[in-house]
JSON list of C-alpha atoms in Angstrom, two decimals:
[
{"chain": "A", "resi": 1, "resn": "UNK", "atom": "CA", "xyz": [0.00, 0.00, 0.00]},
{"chain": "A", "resi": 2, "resn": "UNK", "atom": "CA", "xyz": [2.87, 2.74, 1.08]},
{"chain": "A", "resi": 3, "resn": "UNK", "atom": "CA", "xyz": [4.80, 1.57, -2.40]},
{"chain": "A", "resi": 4, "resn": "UNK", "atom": "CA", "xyz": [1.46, 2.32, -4.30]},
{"chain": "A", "resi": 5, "resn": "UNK", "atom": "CA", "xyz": [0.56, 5.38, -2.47]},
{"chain": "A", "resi": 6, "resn": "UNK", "atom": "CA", "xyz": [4.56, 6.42, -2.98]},
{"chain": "A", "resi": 7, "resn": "UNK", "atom": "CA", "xyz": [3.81, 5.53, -7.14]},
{"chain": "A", "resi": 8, "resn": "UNK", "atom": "CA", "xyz": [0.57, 7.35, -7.63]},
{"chain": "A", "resi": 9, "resn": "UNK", "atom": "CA", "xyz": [2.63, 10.35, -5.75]},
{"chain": "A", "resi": 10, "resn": "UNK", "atom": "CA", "xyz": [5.83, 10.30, -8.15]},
{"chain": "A", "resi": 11, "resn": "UNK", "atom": "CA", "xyz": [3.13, 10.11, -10.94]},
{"chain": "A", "resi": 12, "resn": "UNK", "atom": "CA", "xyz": [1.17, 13.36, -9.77]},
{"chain": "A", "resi": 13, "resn": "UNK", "atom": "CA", "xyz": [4.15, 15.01, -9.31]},
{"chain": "A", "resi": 14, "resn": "UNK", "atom": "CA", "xyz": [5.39, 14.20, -12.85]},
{"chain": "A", "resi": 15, "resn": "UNK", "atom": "CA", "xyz": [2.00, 15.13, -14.58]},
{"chain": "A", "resi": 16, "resn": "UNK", "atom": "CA", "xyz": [2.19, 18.60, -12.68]},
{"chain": "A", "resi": 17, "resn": "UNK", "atom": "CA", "xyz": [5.81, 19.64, -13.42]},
{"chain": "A", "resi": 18, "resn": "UNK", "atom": "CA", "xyz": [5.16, 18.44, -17.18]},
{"chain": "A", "resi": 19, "resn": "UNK", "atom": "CA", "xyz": [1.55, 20.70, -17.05]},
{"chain": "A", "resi": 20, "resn": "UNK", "atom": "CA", "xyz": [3.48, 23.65, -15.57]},
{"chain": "A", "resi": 21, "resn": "UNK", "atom": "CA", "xyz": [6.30, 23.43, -17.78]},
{"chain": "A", "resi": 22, "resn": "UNK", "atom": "CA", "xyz": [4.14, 23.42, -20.62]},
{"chain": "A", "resi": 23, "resn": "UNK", "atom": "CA", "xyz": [2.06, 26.39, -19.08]},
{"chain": "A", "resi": 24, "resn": "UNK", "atom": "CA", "xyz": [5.21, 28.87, -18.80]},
{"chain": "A", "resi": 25, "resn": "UNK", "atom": "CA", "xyz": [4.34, 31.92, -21.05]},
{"chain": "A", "resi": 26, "resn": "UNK", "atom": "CA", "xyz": [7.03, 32.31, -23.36]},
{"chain": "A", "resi": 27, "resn": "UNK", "atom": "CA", "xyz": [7.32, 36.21, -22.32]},
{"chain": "A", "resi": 28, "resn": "UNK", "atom": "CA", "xyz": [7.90, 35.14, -18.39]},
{"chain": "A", "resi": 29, "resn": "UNK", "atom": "CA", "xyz": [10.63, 32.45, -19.91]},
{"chain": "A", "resi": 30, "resn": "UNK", "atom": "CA", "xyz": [12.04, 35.34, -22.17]},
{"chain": "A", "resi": 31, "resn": "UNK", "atom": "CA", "xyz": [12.46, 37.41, -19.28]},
{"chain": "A", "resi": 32, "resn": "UNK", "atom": "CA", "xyz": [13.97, 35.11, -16.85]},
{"chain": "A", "resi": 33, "resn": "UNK", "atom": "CA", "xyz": [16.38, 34.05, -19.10]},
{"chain": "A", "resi": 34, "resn": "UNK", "atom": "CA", "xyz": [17.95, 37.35, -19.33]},
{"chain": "A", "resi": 35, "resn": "UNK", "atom": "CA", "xyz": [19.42, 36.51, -15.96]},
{"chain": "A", "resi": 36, "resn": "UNK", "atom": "CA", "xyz": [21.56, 33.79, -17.35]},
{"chain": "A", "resi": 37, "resn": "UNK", "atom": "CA", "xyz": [25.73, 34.08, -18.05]},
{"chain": "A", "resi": 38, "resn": "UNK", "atom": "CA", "xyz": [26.64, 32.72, -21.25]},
{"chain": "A", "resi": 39, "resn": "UNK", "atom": "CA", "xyz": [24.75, 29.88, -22.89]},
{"chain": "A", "resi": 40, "resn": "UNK", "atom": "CA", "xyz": [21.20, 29.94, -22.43]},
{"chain": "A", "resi": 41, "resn": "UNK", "atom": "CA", "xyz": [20.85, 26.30, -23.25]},
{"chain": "A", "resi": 42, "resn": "UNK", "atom": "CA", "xyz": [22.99, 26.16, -19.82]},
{"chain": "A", "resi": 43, "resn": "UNK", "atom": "CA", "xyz": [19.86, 26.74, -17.62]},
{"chain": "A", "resi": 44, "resn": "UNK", "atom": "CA", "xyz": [16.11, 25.56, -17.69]},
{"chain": "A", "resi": 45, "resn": "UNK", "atom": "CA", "xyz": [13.09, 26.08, -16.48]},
{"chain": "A", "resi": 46, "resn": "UNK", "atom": "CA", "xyz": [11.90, 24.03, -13.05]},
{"chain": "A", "resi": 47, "resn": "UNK", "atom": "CA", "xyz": [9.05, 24.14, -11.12]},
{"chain": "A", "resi": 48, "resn": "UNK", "atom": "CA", "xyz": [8.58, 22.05, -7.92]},
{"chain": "A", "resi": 49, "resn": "UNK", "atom": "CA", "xyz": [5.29, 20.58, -7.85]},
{"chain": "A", "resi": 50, "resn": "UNK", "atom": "CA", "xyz": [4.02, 20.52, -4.39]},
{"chain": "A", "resi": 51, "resn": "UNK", "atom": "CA", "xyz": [3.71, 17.46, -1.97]},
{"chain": "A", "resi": 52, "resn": "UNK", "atom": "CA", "xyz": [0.89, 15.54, -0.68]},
{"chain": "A", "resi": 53, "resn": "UNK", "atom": "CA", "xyz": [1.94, 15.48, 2.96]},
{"chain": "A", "resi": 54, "resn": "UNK", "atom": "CA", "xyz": [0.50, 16.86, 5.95]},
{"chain": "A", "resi": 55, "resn": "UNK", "atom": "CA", "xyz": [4.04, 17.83, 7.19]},
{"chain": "A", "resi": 56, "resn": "UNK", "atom": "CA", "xyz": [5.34, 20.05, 4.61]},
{"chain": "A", "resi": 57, "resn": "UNK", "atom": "CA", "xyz": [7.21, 23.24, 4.95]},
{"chain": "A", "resi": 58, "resn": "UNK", "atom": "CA", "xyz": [6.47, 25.77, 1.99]},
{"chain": "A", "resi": 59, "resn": "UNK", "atom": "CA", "xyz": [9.10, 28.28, 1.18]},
{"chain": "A", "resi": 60, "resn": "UNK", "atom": "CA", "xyz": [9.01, 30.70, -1.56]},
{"chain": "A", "resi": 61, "resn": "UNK", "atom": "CA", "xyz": [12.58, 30.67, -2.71]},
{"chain": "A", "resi": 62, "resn": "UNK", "atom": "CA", "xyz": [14.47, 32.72, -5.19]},
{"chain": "A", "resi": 63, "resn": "UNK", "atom": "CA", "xyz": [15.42, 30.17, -7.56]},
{"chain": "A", "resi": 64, "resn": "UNK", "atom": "CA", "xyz": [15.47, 26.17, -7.47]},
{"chain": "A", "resi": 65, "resn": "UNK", "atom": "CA", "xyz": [19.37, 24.50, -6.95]},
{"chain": "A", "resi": 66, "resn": "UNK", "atom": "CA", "xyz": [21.15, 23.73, -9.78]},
{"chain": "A", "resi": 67, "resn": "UNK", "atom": "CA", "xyz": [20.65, 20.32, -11.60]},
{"chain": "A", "resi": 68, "resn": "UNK", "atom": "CA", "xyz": [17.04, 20.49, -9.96]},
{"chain": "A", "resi": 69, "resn": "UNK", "atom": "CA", "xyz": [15.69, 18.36, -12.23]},
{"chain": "A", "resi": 70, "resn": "UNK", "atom": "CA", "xyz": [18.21, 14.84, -11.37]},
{"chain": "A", "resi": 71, "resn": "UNK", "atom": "CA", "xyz": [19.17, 16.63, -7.65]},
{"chain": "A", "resi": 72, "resn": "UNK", "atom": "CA", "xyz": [15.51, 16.26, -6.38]},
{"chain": "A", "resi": 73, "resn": "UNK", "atom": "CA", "xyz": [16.72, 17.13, -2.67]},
{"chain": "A", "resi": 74, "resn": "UNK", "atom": "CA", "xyz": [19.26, 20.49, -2.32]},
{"chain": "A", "resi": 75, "resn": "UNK", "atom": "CA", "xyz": [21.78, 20.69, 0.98]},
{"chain": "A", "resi": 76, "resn": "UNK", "atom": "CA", "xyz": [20.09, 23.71, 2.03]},
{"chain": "A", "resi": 77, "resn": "UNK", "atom": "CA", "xyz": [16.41, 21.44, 2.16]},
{"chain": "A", "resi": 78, "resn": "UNK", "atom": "CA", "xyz": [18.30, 18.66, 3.92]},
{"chain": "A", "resi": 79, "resn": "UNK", "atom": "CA", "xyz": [19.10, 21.48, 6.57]},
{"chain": "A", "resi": 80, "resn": "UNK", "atom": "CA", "xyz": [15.72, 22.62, 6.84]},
{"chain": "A", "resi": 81, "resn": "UNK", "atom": "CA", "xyz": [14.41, 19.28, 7.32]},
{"chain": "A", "resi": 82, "resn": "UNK", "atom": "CA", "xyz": [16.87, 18.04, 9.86]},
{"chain": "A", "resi": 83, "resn": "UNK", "atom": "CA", "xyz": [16.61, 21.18, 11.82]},
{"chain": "A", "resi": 84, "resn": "UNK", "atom": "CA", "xyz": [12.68, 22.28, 11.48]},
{"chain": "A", "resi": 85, "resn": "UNK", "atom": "CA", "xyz": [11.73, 18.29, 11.78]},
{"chain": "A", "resi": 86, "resn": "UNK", "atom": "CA", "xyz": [9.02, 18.44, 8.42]},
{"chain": "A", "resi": 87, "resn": "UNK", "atom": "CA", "xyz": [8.80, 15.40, 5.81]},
{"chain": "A", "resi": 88, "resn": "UNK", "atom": "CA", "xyz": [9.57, 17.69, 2.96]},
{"chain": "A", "resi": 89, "resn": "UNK", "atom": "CA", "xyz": [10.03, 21.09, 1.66]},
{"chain": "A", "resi": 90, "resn": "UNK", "atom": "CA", "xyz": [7.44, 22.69, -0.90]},
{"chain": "A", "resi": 91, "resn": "UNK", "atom": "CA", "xyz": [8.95, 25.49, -3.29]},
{"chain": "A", "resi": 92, "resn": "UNK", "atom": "CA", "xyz": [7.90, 28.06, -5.19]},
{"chain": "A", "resi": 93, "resn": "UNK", "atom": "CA", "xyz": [10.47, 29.96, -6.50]},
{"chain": "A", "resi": 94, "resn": "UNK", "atom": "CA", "xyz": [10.55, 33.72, -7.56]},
{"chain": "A", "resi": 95, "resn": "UNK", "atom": "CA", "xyz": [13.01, 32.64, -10.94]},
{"chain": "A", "resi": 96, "resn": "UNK", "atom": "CA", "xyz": [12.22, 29.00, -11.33]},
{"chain": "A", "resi": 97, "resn": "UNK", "atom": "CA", "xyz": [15.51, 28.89, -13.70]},
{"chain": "A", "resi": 98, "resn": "UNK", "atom": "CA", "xyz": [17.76, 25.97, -12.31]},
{"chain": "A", "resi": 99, "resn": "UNK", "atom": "CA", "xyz": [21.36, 25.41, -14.06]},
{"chain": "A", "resi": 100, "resn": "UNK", "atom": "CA", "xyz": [22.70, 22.35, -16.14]},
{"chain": "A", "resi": 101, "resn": "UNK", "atom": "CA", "xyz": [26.08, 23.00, -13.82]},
{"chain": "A", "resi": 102, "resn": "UNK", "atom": "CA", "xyz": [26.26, 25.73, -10.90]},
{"chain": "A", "resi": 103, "resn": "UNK", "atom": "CA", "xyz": [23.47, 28.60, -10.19]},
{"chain": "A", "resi": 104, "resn": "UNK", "atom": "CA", "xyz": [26.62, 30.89, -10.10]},
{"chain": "A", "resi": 105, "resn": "UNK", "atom": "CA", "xyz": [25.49, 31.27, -14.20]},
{"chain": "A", "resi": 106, "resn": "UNK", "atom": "CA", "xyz": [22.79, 33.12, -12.73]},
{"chain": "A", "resi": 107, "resn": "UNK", "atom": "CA", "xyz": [23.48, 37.02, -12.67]},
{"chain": "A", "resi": 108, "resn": "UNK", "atom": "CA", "xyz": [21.93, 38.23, -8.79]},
{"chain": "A", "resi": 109, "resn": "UNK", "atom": "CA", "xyz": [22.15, 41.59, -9.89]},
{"chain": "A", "resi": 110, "resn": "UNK", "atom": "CA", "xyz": [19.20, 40.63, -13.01]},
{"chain": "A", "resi": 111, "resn": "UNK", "atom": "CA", "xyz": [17.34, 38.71, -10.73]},
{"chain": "A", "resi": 112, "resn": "UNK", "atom": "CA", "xyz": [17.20, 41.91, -8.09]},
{"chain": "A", "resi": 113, "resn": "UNK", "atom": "CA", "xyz": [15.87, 43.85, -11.00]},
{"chain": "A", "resi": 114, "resn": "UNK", "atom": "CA", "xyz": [13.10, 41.14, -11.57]},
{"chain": "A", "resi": 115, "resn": "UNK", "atom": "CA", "xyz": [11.34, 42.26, -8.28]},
{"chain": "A", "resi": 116, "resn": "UNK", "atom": "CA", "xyz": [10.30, 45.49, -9.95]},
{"chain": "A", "resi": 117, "resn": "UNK", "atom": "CA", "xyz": [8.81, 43.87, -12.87]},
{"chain": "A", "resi": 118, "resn": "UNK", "atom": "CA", "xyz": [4.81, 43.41, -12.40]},
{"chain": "A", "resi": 119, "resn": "UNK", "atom": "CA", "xyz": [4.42, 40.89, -14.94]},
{"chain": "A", "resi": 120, "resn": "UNK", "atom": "CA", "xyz": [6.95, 38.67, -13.00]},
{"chain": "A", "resi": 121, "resn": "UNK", "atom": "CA", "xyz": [5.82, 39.61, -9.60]},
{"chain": "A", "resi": 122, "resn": "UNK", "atom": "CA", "xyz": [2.08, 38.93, -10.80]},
{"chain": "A", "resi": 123, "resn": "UNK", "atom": "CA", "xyz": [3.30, 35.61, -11.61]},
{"chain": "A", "resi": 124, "resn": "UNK", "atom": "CA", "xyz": [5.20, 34.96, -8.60]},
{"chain": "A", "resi": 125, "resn": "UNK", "atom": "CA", "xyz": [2.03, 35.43, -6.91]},
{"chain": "A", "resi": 126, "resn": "UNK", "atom": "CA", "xyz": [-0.20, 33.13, -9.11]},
{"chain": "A", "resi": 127, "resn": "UNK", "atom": "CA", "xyz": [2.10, 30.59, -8.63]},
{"chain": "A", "resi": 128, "resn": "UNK", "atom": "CA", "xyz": [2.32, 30.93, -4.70]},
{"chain": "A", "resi": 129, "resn": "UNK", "atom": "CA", "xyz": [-2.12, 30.88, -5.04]},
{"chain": "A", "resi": 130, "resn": "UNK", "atom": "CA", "xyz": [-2.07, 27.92, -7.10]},
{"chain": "A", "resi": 131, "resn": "UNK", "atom": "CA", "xyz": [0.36, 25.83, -5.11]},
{"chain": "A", "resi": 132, "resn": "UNK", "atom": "CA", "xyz": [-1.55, 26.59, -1.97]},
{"chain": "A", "resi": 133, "resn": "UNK", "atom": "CA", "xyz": [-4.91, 26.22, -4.07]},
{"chain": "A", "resi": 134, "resn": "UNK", "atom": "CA", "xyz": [-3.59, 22.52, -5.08]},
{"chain": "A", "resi": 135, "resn": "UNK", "atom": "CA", "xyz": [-2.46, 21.61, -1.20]},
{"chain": "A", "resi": 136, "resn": "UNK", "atom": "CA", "xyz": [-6.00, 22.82, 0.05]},
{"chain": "A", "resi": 137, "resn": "UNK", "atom": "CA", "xyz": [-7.84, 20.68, -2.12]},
{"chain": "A", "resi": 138, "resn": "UNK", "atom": "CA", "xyz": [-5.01, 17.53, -1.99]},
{"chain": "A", "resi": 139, "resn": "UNK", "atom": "CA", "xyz": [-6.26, 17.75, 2.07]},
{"chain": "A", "resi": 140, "resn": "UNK", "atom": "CA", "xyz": [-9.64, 18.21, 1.07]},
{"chain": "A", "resi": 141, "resn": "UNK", "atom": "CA", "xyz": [-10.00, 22.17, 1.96]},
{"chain": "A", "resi": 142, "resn": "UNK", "atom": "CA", "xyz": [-12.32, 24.38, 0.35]},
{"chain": "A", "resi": 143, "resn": "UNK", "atom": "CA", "xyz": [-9.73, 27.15, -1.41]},
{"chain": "A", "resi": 144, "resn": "UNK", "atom": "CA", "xyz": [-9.98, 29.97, -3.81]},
{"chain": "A", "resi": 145, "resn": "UNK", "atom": "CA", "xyz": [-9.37, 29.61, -7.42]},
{"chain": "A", "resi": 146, "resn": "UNK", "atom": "CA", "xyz": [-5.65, 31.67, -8.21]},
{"chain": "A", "resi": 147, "resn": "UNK", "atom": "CA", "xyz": [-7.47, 33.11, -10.83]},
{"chain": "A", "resi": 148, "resn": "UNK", "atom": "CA", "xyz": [-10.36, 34.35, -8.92]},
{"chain": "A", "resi": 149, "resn": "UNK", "atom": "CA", "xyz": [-7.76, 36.13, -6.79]},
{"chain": "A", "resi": 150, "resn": "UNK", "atom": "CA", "xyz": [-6.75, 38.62, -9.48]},
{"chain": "A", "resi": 151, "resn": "UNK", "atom": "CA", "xyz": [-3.56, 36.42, -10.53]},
{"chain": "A", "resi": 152, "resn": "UNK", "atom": "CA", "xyz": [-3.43, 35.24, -14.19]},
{"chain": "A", "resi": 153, "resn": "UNK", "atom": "CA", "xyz": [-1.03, 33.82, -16.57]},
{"chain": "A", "resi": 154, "resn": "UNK", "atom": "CA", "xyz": [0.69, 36.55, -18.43]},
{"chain": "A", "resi": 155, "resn": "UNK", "atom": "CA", "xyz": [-0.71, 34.93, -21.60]},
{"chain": "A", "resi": 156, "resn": "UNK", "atom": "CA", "xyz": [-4.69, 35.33, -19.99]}
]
């Protein structure tokens, strides 16, 4: 039963990186990639699709750790989890641009310029809704719709 309830997990969480992926407007992409050193192709985009547990911490993070896609599990969340005592961390990340290599290819100074940009901040904020939107109703809470709350895609 725990090996099944683990699969149908790793599947959800599959089916909503893949859907949010997908959903990225290409103008939000365009602009977050400005932020990259060098090769674009050195960086992609990475969202971390939110957990199932009761015992989650949520932190809304700057950007995910490099290789975030094969490095599910950062030393900064192994911290948090030894030291706050949750099952996992939930992010939502202000850039979700992670690097093929180190995050150093990411240019802070870009990134501090991002937080004056509506469109991005907008969709900082529809991300944060939705991800506690899709926790509420994984624990069976009534929540508000992100959309309903004034945040849509850039592309709405």
């Amino acid at each position: 039963e725990r090996q099944a309830a683990a699969a149908r997990e790793a599947e959800l969480e599959a089916a909503l990186t893949a859907e949010r992926q997908a959903a990225a407007a290409p103008a939000l992409v365009t602009k977050w990639m400005t932020c990259i050193i060098g090769d674009p192709d050195g960086a992609f985009v990475h969202f971390a699709p939110p957990t199932t547990s009761d015992n989650s911490l949520l932190v809304l993070g700057l950007y995910p750790n490099a290789k975030a896609d094969i490095k599910r599990v950062c030393a900064t969340e192994h911290e948090m989890l030894d030291l706050l005592k949750f099952d996992n961390v939930d992010w939502v990340d202000f850039v979700p641009l992670s690097s093929r290599s180190t995050n150093a290819v990411i240019d802070q100074r870009i990134v501090e310029s991002f937080a004056d940009d509506e469109e991005l901040v907008r969709d900082y904020c529809r991300r944060f809704a939705e991800h506690l939107s899709a926790d509420a109703n994984a624990k069976g809470y009534q929540s508000a719709d992100a959309n309903a709350m004034g945040y849509q895609s850039a592309d709405a």
